[in-house]
Amino acid sequence: MDIGYYPGCTLHASSSLYDVQSRRVFSEIGITLNEIDDWNCCGATSAGKIDDFLAVAMPARNLGLAEAEGFSEMVIPCSACYSRMLVAQKQLENNIKLKEEINAELSKKVQGTIKVSSILEVLLTPSASDELAAKVTKELKGIQAACYYGCLQTRFPFKIPINDDVENPQGMERILKLLKAKTIDWSYKTDCCGASASVDDETTAFNLMAKIMKDALSRGANCLVVTCPLCQLNLDAYQDKFCKKHGIQDRLPVYFITELIGLALGMSPDELQIDRHFIDGSELLKELDLI
Amino acid sequence: MTAVELEFNFDTAKSFVQEVMERSDQNLLACYQCRRCASGCPVGEETGYVTPDRLIRMLVLGDRESALNNDLVWKCVSCYTCGTRCPNEIQTARVTETLKKISKETHQKPLSPKVAHFHSTFVSSALRWGRLNEIEFINFYEIKNTLTDLKNFRFKAIFSEMIAQGQVGLNMLRRKRLHFGFQSAKGRKEIKRLYQRAKTKQRG
Amino acid sequence: MSGLESNQTTIRGSVMIAGGGVGGMQAAIDLADSGFKVHMVQKDSSIGGTMVMLDKTFPTGDCSMCMISPKMVEVGRHPDIKLHTLAEVVSIDGGPGNYRVRVKLQPRYVDAEKCTGCGICEEKCPKKVTSEYEQGLTVRKAIYSLYPQALPNTRAIDRDNCIYFQKGKCKACEKFCPSDAIIWDDSEQDIELNVGAVILSPGLERYDAGMRQELGYGRWPNVVSSIQFERILSASGPFMGEVMRPGDHKHPEKIAWIQCVGSRDSHNANPWCSSVCCMYTTKQAVIAKEHDASIQPTIFYMDIRAFGKDFDKYVNRAKEEYAVRYQRAMISTVREEPGTGNLILRYAEPDGKLVDETFDMVVLSIGFQPHKEAVAFAKTFGIELNEHRFPKTDPFVPVETTRPGIYATGIYQGPKDIPETVMQGSAVAGRAMALLSEARGSETTVIEPPAIKDVKDEEPRIGVFVCHCGINIASVVDIETVVNHAKTLPHVVYAGNNLFTCAQDSQEQMKAIIKEHGINRVVVAACSPKTHEAIFMDTIEECGVNKYLFEMANIRNQDSWVHSATPEVATAKAGELVQGAVARAASLSPLDEKKIPVIQRGLVIGGGVAGMNAALGLADQGFEVVLVEKEADLGGLATRLTATIEGADIKTYLNDLIEKVAGHPKIQVLTDALVTGFTGFKGNFTTEVIVGTGMYERKIEHGVVILATGANEYVPTEYLYGQNQNVMTQIELAERIEQSGAEDLNQVVMIQCIGSRNEGNPNCSRVCCQSAVKNALRIKKLRPEANVYILYRDMRTYGLMEDYYMEARGLGILFFPYDPDNPPAAESAENGVVVSFQDQMTGRQLKVRADVLALSAGMTPEDTEELANILKLARNAEGFFVEAHVKLRPVDMATEGIFICGTAHSPKLISESVSQALAAASRATTILSKTQLTLSAVTAEVEQDRCASCLICVRSCPYGVPRINEDGVSEIDAALCHGCGICACECPAKAIELNWYKDDQIICKIDALLEGAV
Amino acid sequence: MRLQYPTNIKVVRVPCTGKVDVLYILHSFEKGADGVYLVGCLEGGCHYNSGNLKARKRVEQARKILDTIGIGGERVRMYNLSSSDGPLFAKYATEMDEKIREMGPNPIKLAKKKKAA
Ligand SMILES: Cc1cc2nc3c(=O)[nH]c(=O)nc-3n(C[C@H](O)[C@H](O)[C@H](O)COP(=O)(O)OP(=O)(O)OC[C@H]3O[C@@H](n4cnc5c(N)ncnc54)[C@H](O)[C@@H]3O)c2cc1C
Ligand SMILES: Cc1cc2nc3c(=O)[nH]c(=O)nc-3n(C[C@H](O)[C@H](O)[C@H](O)COP(=O)(O)OP(=O)(O)OC[C@H]3O[C@@H](n4cnc5c(N)ncnc54)[C@H](O)[C@@H]3O)c2cc1C
Ligand code: SF4
Ligand code: SF4
Ligand code: SF4
Ligand code: SF4
Ligand code: SF4
Ligand code: SF4
Ligand code: SF4
Ligand code: SF4
């Protein structure tokens, strides 16, 4: 199966490991990711705070490009990009005038036909998840994951129906179950990690992250699993710092969901670039005899 | 909070709340003051308890001054928790976004200059190259911050900021998470055009 | 009355009711008691609906099951009510007066005729299934009855969960069933019912709390739904009434309730208010505290909607006597504290401060919503729905759907509590009766009373029947021994046993034995007389034995069940219980049930909306009605109103109504009329009235009374009313807008709860919140520039009226809650009023200059002190009449034959007044439709020679029945006596005896039970 | 399955506790009962409005008499419960049984037995 792929800026930069993992995992289960040609930044959460028009126009260009390339579906691993794209699509649908205005500047006009999917949605289509289950070579016994969805995976500034429970999403849990890993239910799975506040308002962000961390730890999680590169970077890069500040002793590795899938499908830690974590990602895996 | 008001008339409050409602596309008058948003806002404690419900009430009662000068406008992390759960579907994140813009347009001094800089730097960086170059962005962002701090003679702040970001940066480098490669989109011109149109729209 | 289609040939005298909750049951009983055949179609395996799951009910704290089970027994035993369970309507055709309804019956796999409800199969069935009745807190079996008191009390097999049906093996139930009742090849059946009218009462479904995952239902074990909490509180529930957390069975101390879960949320759930949850939460908090004094209840809410009769009093008591804490703040998320199972709730205090508080348990107050199949259901019946999928009804006839001859009632029609459901249950019955009145009695069963043998001078010949009740009794008690013991007792001429005495074939056998042995008194040693006595009494009457020559010994509930650990002692005790019963049976004498003729005419007092509708309700059925109105004109308070909140024109409606009443051939209207005297009893009353300016005296003979004396608008003394012409009540404001529009209104302030919810009148007046919203919307629509400010305590736009509250906010009408301790203040200004108050959220002190200050004045009942004295009726402290039973007899007065409706009962809207008026007419018809009434024989009698005229009986009777007659001695009218026996015990001269419970009849039983003790 | 309670309790049915005459109570003791208790509706919930309140007064009366004649007023009690409160019924039965056992048998009975012997 061929599918459009929008990596977004971070997957080409600080979180390129996510890009690598996604491509590997998908190809393993028979899905080819085709990077959209000449995509641009989606504007992330910032554009909306600066300019309403840009907030739609930037993602719209990408939608137009993807549609022009003939894809009926585009997968977006980064939750922020996914959210922006979905929301823009919704806004274009609601506002014909805005759509015309934007299209006036675009070489590849946006129709609004393409299906924008998160990585979980694609992995959980029946065919993909069957394939996934069938390809598992290493069961992830011992993993006790706190699946962390953050804000952007399920909540949007518009009413947009999604395939999962907004308040208690199960997508990652369902995937991890296929890999025979255990998951916990916890109170902070969709709470905000502070997003960009880690850069511009550290105190706030650290408070938020500390709460997340404490709940996961006290419920016996041995790792956090995420889909969003921003969440990953926040919880990983700042973990030492916010834990110290809030008196938290333990540390938890923060895996991308693709990382654990890759492992279960038999890929090597190197291949998955597991060494690029701030909180060592290999320690737990060694302890559990998974690598 | 405020002393006895001489007279209140919704007519005087209307124009501002109307503007915010239109620009944010949120029906603030629908709010029935249930305070669910307050209890779910993750930054509620960091804003001196200016929570979405109270921000909305300031707007409805036409208190422009307080509505523009409070921490929620700048600390809102756009987590959409309030709007997702509001029984009247009020997305305060879009209200804070609107207020930030109004603040900028009316040349109000942002309460949290760092937040303001973050977003404007992000967007200009992304617009310049079509894609975001994290290093460039962070550098610009730091410079902008430093400049404000310099302007205000806050050397201590500059110093601690440099150390703080420096540590993370160093760590990032170590983990191969800082990317020195450079990315850009070829269709930059198109993006610039979009930007131009956005600017004309803003003026118009 | 909806016109009948002319081409319809025959009008049927029967009605189909879909849904067997309390609403449906009430309709069924009223109809059947008034000469109509009823088919009750019920989806589940038992009737009962929501009420059977509840523990106690607000505001009286009565046990829900105690209240509903007598009604269930009545439905189950009524010869003119046919139950169809596991049944659903699939299609309907025809028209009003003659509908053909096709009903699909799901297979039960148990033969209802054979099954005696012994429950053995259930015990033996190996398959456990989550119990829907216990809300998932425990399990039931694959063969089951919904709940212990289910009706019909036969079991049913749940095919999807039965091991045999799923895997082809098991059949344990069949093996152990003593009655051979299992039918494996039972199949789906189609039946056709031919009825005159259809009543829809399928209720609503409860909002699924699991939809709100942020609140933790289904995630954190100690978060429960309110219906689960009802089961937790229930003594028959999974924890036997002990308040425990499902997670770890610990006793919670701090319990939090979260209101409006699934309601008043147009974004994520349902926009309407579910109307009952504020009150049931208050009740749950109080009852929990009663169960365990260490519990600290907290209720998180937006508005407390305690709008019903005496509800605010109840809430005040909850606060003051039970320390229930009400916190005005909504909760965004319920987090579980790791390790403890406790729950952390964050809320905003009035000043904005965010507080995290830990609770041991959280209850989610879920609301109601239409069934998932609501649209298909409506399509089947060909009725229209409103935008919220409730049946579309007219505000002036709230029980009529868009299709003539099809009616809607209960919560299906809109969220409401039990009293209102019962009321509407009667109301639909009244509507159907009016439609089908000409066919009354055409399809009912006529039971010919058998000739009763005179046994007065015969020696007692007692027959004793001992029941095995399957293994219920026989597995503990040695039946043989009991039978043999019975044979040795005096007067016993026969003693034998049955596997199931109540089974149809056993009854036949019993009749044969009675005849064969010339038995003239019968003792059955079996289960509870409460459920079975009536069956056996009918059986013996069928063989000519007076039915009062009967006694039961309860050797199951009082013996085998409770002493199963000591079978020998239980057997001995069974013998003793039989001995007691035999002794009493020997002492009994036959009793006659008196019949009294009924005067088939109704008297209605009060000619407002309620009185007129009640009068029409009777007159349309062909009964004569006399309507007494004290004023010169009909209409009552409604003459001052213009439109309902829905926009329906009250004036036109009222004029039509007056015309109909005045012109009705069966209605006699007496205006300027006053009631001066009243005597008699149900079926036979005489009322004296002085009529007209000429003060003519009239004597009216009638069988029933309907009270509809109404209420008035409170005349404010607050806020410059009467001093400043710009201050007016809501009714006056509406009149002003009607006359002169809103062009000159720039600023209008409204203050709620004037003359209500204070010390003088602790209750809510119910109509004034909607009045305010209605008038505010009207102003905004006439003049969008106008500003309206509404200062309120709790906005009580209950039910579907929440829509208008939402609309009002959307239009920019501003709402400000105020604290009664810090009320708004008003001072006069030039051409207006300045009102100052505080905005709670921002703390800002505001002053608004208003052109009009509208006071939402409450309701004060009409002065009925004199009338109440004449009719000997009870009124509450505020002056509203007190009904016989708040929950179950909301339109009956304690004196039989007198009914109440409209605002004389409590504040209510026109639509609600009409409902209650129709209900009163329906209840009254249960009497008027009969030519004579049968009275219970269990009444008190005075032996006049012994009476010392001390008046003690007169004072002690709870119904004021005994009176000192012309001879100066006490006399008890059998038609009025309720048979409690209180007077008999109080009488110092021992001049009074209660039939069937005479002193010697009780003493001889005591003696027999204690035989050998000394 | 069903709650158990002592076997020595025997029930006499009346329409309302308001129908229980002091006489019945005293008579029971005369006939050798060791204790008597009334089970009525919850206070305020009487099916006949006030019967159970009357009964409570009579129980008090009976107690006084029994105290005076030395049998012990404690042997008479009044309980109120709702019809769905099976467990409470059992609890009260057990409670009553324990109380009476503590007090020992009805002295009348002992006296009569002695006389007979
Ligand atoms: C938790 C909770 C607590 C409450 N506490 C109180 C209280 O304390 N006091 C009070 O006054 N009220 C209380 N209520 C409200 C009260 O339960 C309702 O007012 C009342 O039960 C409504 O009765 P009903 O007959 O209209 O509907 P229901 O009782 O719901 O009965 C409807 C019946 O119709 C059947 N049915 C459904 N669909 C079909 C179909 N298609 N065909 C045939 N049959 C069908 C159902 O099986 C059901 O038996 C409470 C409600 C809840 C949820
Ligand atoms: C302030 C206020 C605002 C309201 N607003 C609305 C609204 O907006 N929408 C709505 O739907 N409903 C509203 N209502 C409610 C509505 O008025 C009532 O539900 C309805 O009018 C009640 O009708 P009724 O027949 O019970 O009483 P009433 O209309 O009061 O009629 C009672 C009649 O009985 C007569 N009477 C009294 N005593 C005697 C006696 N001893 N002998 C003979 N006759 C007697 C009276 O003269 C009167 O004619 C409001 C009520 C009030 C008080
Ligand atoms: S949740 Fe919505 S309705 Fe409630 S206070 Fe906040 S904004 Fe208002
Ligand atoms: S979107 Fe902003 S205001 Fe709303 S909950 Fe999140 S941080 Fe608070
Ligand atoms: S008679 Fe048979 S089917 Fe009925 S309850 Fe008893 S064992 Fe079950
Ligand atoms: S056959 Fe089915 S219903 Fe009968 S005992 Fe077995 S599982 Fe239960
Ligand atoms: S306000 Fe209405 S919906 Fe909310 S809890 Fe009270 S009764 Fe229920
Ligand atoms: S204004 Fe009227 S309806 Fe509203 S709460 Fe007060 S008394 Fe009740
Ligand atoms: S209590 Fe007895 S004696 Fe007294 S008046 Fe009544 S019947 Fe007569
Ligand atoms: S038996 Fe009861 S109702 Fe009848 S007269 Fe005596 S006290 Fe009154």
PDB file of C-alpha atoms in Angstrom, chain C residues 224-310:
ATOM      1  CA  VAL C 224     -19.866   5.034  40.368  1.00  0.00           C
ATOM      2  CA  SER C 225     -22.961   6.216  38.574  1.00  0.00           C
ATOM      3  CA  SER C 226     -25.912   7.446  40.564  1.00  0.00           C
ATOM      4  CA  ILE C 227     -27.976   4.420  39.631  1.00  0.00           C
ATOM      5  CA  GLN C 228     -25.183   2.204  40.942  1.00  0.00           C
ATOM      6  CA  PHE C 229     -25.226   4.229  44.109  1.00  0.00           C
ATOM      7  CA  GLU C 230     -28.958   3.542  44.429  1.00  0.00           C
ATOM      8  CA  ARG C 231     -28.139  -0.169  44.358  1.00  0.00           C
ATOM      9  CA  ILE C 232     -25.326   0.357  46.859  1.00  0.00           C
ATOM     10  CA  LEU C 233     -27.730   2.079  49.232  1.00  0.00           C
ATOM     11  CA  SER C 234     -30.427  -0.532  48.787  1.00  0.00           C
ATOM     12  CA  ALA C 235     -30.825  -3.068  51.540  1.00  0.00           C
ATOM     13  CA  SER C 236     -31.517  -5.644  48.842  1.00  0.00           C
ATOM     14  CA  GLY C 237     -28.558  -4.461  46.762  1.00  0.00           C
ATOM     15  CA  PRO C 238     -25.133  -5.991  46.291  1.00  0.00           C
ATOM     16  CA  PHE C 239     -23.759  -4.663  49.594  1.00  0.00           C
ATOM     17  CA  MET C 240     -27.009  -5.092  51.500  1.00  0.00           C
ATOM     18  CA  GLY C 241     -27.286  -1.422  52.145  1.00  0.00           C
ATOM     19  CA  GLU C 242     -23.845  -0.936  53.564  1.00  0.00           C
ATOM     20  CA  VAL C 243     -22.161   2.008  51.913  1.00  0.00           C
ATOM     21  CA  MET C 244     -18.981   0.524  50.489  1.00  0.00           C
ATOM     22  CA  ARG C 245     -16.628   1.328  47.667  1.00  0.00           C
ATOM     23  CA  PRO C 246     -16.861  -1.191  44.851  1.00  0.00           C
ATOM     24  CA  GLY C 247     -13.086  -1.124  44.472  1.00  0.00           C
ATOM     25  CA  ASP C 248     -12.085  -2.472  47.859  1.00  0.00           C
ATOM     26  CA  HIS C 249     -15.269  -2.659  49.964  1.00  0.00           C
ATOM     27  CA  LYS C 250     -13.925  -0.016  52.274  1.00  0.00           C
ATOM     28  CA  HIS C 251     -16.351   2.379  53.924  1.00  0.00           C
ATOM     29  CA  PRO C 252     -16.015   5.753  52.294  1.00  0.00           C
ATOM     30  CA  GLU C 253     -16.139   8.862  54.408  1.00  0.00           C
ATOM     31  CA  LYS C 254     -15.831  11.654  51.927  1.00  0.00           C
ATOM     32  CA  ILE C 255     -18.187  11.180  49.016  1.00  0.00           C
ATOM     33  CA  ALA C 256     -18.491  13.646  46.161  1.00  0.00           C
ATOM     34  CA  TRP C 257     -21.387  13.917  43.744  1.00  0.00           C
ATOM     35  CA  ILE C 258     -20.878  15.554  40.371  1.00  0.00           C
ATOM     36  CA  GLN C 259     -24.058  16.987  38.894  1.00  0.00           C
ATOM     37  CA  CYS C 260     -25.291  17.318  35.351  1.00  0.00           C
ATOM     38  CA  VAL C 261     -23.281  14.422  33.960  1.00  0.00           C
ATOM     39  CA  GLY C 262     -24.635  14.083  30.448  1.00  0.00           C
ATOM     40  CA  SER C 263     -27.099  16.935  30.898  1.00  0.00           C
ATOM     41  CA  ARG C 264     -27.046  20.663  30.181  1.00  0.00           C
ATOM     42  CA  ASP C 265     -24.138  20.119  27.854  1.00  0.00           C
ATOM     43  CA  SER C 266     -24.919  20.979  24.261  1.00  0.00           C
ATOM     44  CA  HIS C 267     -21.338  20.339  23.252  1.00  0.00           C
ATOM     45  CA  ASN C 268     -20.548  16.852  24.474  1.00  0.00           C
ATOM     46  CA  ALA C 269     -23.814  15.417  25.695  1.00  0.00           C
ATOM     47  CA  ASN C 270     -27.445  16.481  25.946  1.00  0.00           C
ATOM     48  CA  PRO C 271     -28.556  20.094  26.144  1.00  0.00           C
ATOM     49  CA  TRP C 272     -31.588  19.560  28.351  1.00  0.00           C
ATOM     50  CA  CYS C 273     -31.775  19.368  32.120  1.00  0.00           C
ATOM     51  CA  SER C 274     -32.765  15.951  33.384  1.00  0.00           C
ATOM     52  CA  SER C 275     -34.874  17.506  36.136  1.00  0.00           C
ATOM     53  CA  VAL C 276     -34.477  14.778  38.755  1.00  0.00           C
ATOM     54  CA  CYS C 277     -30.763  14.496  39.471  1.00  0.00           C
ATOM     55  CA  CYS C 278     -30.391  17.505  41.769  1.00  0.00           C
ATOM     56  CA  MET C 279     -33.025  16.030  44.002  1.00  0.00           C
ATOM     57  CA  TYR C 280     -32.020  12.402  43.875  1.00  0.00           C
ATOM     58  CA  THR C 281     -28.487  13.467  44.683  1.00  0.00           C
ATOM     59  CA  THR C 282     -29.687  15.341  47.727  1.00  0.00           C
ATOM     60  CA  LYS C 283     -31.628  12.256  48.703  1.00  0.00           C
ATOM     61  CA  GLN C 284     -28.628   9.981  48.167  1.00  0.00           C
ATOM     62  CA  ALA C 285     -26.439  12.234  50.274  1.00  0.00           C
ATOM     63  CA  VAL C 286     -28.988  12.246  53.078  1.00  0.00           C
ATOM     64  CA  ILE C 287     -29.623   8.508  52.978  1.00  0.00           C
ATOM     65  CA  ALA C 288     -25.908   7.732  52.825  1.00  0.00           C
ATOM     66  CA  LYS C 289     -25.452   9.852  55.898  1.00  0.00           C
ATOM     67  CA  GLU C 290     -28.324   8.033  57.578  1.00  0.00           C
ATOM     68  CA  HIS C 291     -26.676   4.715  56.828  1.00  0.00           C
ATOM     69  CA  ASP C 292     -23.349   5.863  58.137  1.00  0.00           C
ATOM     70  CA  ALA C 293     -23.056   9.049  60.162  1.00  0.00           C
ATOM     71  CA  SER C 294     -19.347   9.388  59.432  1.00  0.00           C
ATOM     72  CA  ILE C 295     -19.995  10.071  55.758  1.00  0.00           C
ATOM     73  CA  GLN C 296     -19.304  13.626  54.625  1.00  0.00           C
ATOM     74  CA  PRO C 297     -21.199  14.348  51.429  1.00  0.00           C
ATOM     75  CA  THR C 298     -20.212  17.096  48.995  1.00  0.00           C
ATOM     76  CA  ILE C 299     -22.243  17.991  45.933  1.00  0.00           C
ATOM     77  CA  PHE C 300     -20.585  19.820  43.038  1.00  0.00           C
ATOM     78  CA  TYR C 301     -23.237  21.619  41.031  1.00  0.00           C
ATOM     79  CA  MET C 302     -24.116  24.566  38.802  1.00  0.00           C
ATOM     80  CA  ASP C 303     -27.671  25.266  39.892  1.00  0.00           C
ATOM     81  CA  ILE C 304     -29.596  23.249  42.439  1.00  0.00           C
ATOM     82  CA  ARG C 305     -32.890  22.595  40.767  1.00  0.00           C
ATOM     83  CA  ALA C 306     -35.184  21.899  43.677  1.00  0.00           C
ATOM     84  CA  PHE C 307     -38.301  23.199  41.993  1.00  0.00           C
ATOM     85  CA  GLY C 308     -40.940  20.711  43.150  1.00  0.00           C
ATOM     86  CA  LYS C 309     -43.302  20.703  46.053  1.00  0.00           C
ATOM     87  CA  ASP C 310     -41.387  21.007  49.318  1.00  0.00           C
TER      88      ASP C 310
END
